[in-house]
PDB file of C-alpha atoms in Angstrom:
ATOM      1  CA  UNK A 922       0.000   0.000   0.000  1.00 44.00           C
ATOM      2  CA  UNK A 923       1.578   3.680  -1.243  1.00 55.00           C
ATOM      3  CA  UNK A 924       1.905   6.319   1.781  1.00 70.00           C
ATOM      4  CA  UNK A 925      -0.634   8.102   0.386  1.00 85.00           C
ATOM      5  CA  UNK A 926      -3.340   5.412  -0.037  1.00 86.00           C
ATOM      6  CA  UNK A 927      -6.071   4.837   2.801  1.00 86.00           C
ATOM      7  CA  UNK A 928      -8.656   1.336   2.348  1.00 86.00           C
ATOM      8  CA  UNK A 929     -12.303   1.599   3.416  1.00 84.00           C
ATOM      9  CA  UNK A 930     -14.754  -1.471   4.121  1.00 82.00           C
ATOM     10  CA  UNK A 931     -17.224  -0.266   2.586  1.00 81.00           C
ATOM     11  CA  UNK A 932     -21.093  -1.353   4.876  1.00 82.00           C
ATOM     12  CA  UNK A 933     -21.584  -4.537   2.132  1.00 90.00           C
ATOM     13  CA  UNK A 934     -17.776  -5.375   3.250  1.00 88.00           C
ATOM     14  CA  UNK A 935     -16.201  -4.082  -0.068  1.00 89.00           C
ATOM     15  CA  UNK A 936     -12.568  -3.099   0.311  1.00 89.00           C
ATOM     16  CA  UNK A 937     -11.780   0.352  -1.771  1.00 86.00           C
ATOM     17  CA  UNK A 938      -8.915   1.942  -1.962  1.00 88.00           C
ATOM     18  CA  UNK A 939      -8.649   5.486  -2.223  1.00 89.00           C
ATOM     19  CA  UNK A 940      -6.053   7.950  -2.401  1.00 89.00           C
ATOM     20  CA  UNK A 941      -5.387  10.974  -0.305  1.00 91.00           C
ATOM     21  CA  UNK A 942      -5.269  13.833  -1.957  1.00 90.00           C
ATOM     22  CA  UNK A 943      -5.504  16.149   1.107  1.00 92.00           C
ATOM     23  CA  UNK A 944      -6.625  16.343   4.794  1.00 93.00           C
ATOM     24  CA  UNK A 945      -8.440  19.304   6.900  1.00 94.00           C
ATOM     25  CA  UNK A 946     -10.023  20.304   9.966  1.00 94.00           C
ATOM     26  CA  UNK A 947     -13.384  22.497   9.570  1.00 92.00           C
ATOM     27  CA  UNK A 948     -14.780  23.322  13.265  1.00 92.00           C
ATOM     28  CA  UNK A 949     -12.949  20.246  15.033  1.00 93.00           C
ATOM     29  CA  UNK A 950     -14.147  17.496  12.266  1.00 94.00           C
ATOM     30  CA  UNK A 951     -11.169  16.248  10.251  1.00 95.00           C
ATOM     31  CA  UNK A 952     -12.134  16.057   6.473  1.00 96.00           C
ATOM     32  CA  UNK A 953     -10.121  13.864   3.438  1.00 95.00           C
ATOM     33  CA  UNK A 954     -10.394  14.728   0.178  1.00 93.00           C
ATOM     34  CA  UNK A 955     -10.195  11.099  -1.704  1.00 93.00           C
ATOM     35  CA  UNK A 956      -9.881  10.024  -5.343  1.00 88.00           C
ATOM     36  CA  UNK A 957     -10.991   6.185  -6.063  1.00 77.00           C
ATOM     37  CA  UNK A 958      -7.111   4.425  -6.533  1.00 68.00           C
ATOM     38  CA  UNK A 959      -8.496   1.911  -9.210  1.00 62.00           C
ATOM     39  CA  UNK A 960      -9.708   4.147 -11.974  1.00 46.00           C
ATOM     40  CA  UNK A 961     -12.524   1.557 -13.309  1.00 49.00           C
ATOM     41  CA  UNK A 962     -13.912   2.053  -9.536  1.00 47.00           C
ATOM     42  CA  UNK A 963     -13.996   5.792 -10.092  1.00 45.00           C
ATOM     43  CA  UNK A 964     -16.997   7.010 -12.743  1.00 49.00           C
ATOM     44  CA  UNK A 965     -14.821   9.790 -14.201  1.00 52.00           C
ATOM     45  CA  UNK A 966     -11.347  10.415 -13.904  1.00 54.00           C
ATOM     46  CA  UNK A 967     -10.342  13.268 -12.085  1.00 60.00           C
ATOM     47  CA  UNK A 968     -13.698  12.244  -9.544  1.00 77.00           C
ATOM     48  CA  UNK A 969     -13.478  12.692  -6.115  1.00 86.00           C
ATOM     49  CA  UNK A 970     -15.062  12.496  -2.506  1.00 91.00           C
ATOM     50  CA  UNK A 971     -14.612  14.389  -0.064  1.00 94.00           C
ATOM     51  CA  UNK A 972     -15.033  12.328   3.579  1.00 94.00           C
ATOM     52  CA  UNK A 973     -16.451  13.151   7.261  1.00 96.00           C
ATOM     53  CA  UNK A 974     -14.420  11.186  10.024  1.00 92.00           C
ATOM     54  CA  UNK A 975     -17.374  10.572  12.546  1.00 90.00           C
ATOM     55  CA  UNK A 976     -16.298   9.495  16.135  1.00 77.00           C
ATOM     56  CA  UNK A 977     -18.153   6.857  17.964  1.00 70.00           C
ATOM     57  CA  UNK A 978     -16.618   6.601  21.721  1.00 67.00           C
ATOM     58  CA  UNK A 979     -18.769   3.626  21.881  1.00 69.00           C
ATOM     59  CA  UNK A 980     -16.783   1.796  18.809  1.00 59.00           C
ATOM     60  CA  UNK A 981     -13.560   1.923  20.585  1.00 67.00           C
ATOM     61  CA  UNK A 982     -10.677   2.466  17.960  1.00 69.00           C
ATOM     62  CA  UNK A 983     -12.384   2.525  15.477  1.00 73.00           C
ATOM     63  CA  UNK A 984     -12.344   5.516  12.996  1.00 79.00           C
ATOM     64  CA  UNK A 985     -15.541   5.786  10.593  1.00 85.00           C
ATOM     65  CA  UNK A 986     -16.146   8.335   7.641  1.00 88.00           C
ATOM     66  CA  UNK A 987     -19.074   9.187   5.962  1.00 90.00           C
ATOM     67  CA  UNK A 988     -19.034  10.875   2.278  1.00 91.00           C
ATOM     68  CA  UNK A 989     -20.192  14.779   2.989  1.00 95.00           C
ATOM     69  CA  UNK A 990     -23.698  15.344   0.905  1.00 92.00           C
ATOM     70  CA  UNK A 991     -24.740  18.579   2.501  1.00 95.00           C
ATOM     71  CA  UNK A 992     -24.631  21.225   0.241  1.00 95.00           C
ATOM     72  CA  UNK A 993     -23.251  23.965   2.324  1.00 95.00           C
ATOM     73  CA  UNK A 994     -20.601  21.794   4.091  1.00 95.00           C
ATOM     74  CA  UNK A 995     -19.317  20.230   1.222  1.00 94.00           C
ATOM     75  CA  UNK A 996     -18.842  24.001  -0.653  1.00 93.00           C
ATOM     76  CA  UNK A 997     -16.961  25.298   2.821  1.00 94.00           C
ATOM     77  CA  UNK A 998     -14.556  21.990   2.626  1.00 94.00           C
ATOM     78  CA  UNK A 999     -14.255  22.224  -0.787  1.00 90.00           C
ATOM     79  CA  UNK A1000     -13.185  25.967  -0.292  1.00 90.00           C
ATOM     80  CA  UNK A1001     -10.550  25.092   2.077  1.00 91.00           C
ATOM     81  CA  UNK A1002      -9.229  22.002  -0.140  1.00 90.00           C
ATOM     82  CA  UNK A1003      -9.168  24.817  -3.150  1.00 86.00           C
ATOM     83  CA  UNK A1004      -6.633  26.719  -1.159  1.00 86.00           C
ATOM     84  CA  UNK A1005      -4.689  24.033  -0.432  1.00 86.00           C
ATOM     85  CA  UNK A1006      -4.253  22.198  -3.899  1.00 81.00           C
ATOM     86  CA  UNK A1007      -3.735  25.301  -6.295  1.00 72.00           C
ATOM     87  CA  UNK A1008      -2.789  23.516  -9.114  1.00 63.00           C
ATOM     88  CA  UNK A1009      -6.334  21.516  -8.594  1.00 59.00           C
ATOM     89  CA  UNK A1010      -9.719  22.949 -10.098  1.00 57.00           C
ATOM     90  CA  UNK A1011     -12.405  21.082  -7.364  1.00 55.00           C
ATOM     91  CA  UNK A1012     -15.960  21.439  -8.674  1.00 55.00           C
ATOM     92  CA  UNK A1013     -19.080  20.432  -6.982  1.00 48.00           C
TER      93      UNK A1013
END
């Protein structure tokens, strides 16, 4: 696995493997921006999600993340991840 490469389960039990393109904290919630690793898994090329890590004290260790679909927190993220990655155009 490259340093830059992170694998979800997805809830069917999938494995995916996604790579990082860039990590942020809106508000005390870490956010990844993520681009499918196996291009047939992604629809388009150049696609990618952008990922809530949700904390469950009651799951232990465990880390889970959720993909953001509301509007107005994906466009603030996004913002921020524009800043970051100049020489990337992110689109909603």
């Amino acid at each position: 696995m490259k340093d830059n490469t992170i694998e979800f389960e997805t809830e069917d039990g999938d494995k995916v493997l996604f790579a990082v393109l860039e990590q942020t904290t809106l508000g005390g919630v870490n956010y990844l921006l993520v681009e499918a690793e196996d291009l047939e898994e992604a629809e388009d090329e150049g696609s990618f999600l952008v990922l809530k890590e949700l904390r469950d004290d009651s799951a232990g260790d465990m880390t889970t993340f959720d993909i953001v679909d509301d509007e107005k927190e994906l466009e603030a993220v996004i913002r921020i991840f524009d800043e970051l990655l100049v020489d990337l155009d992110l689109e909603v």
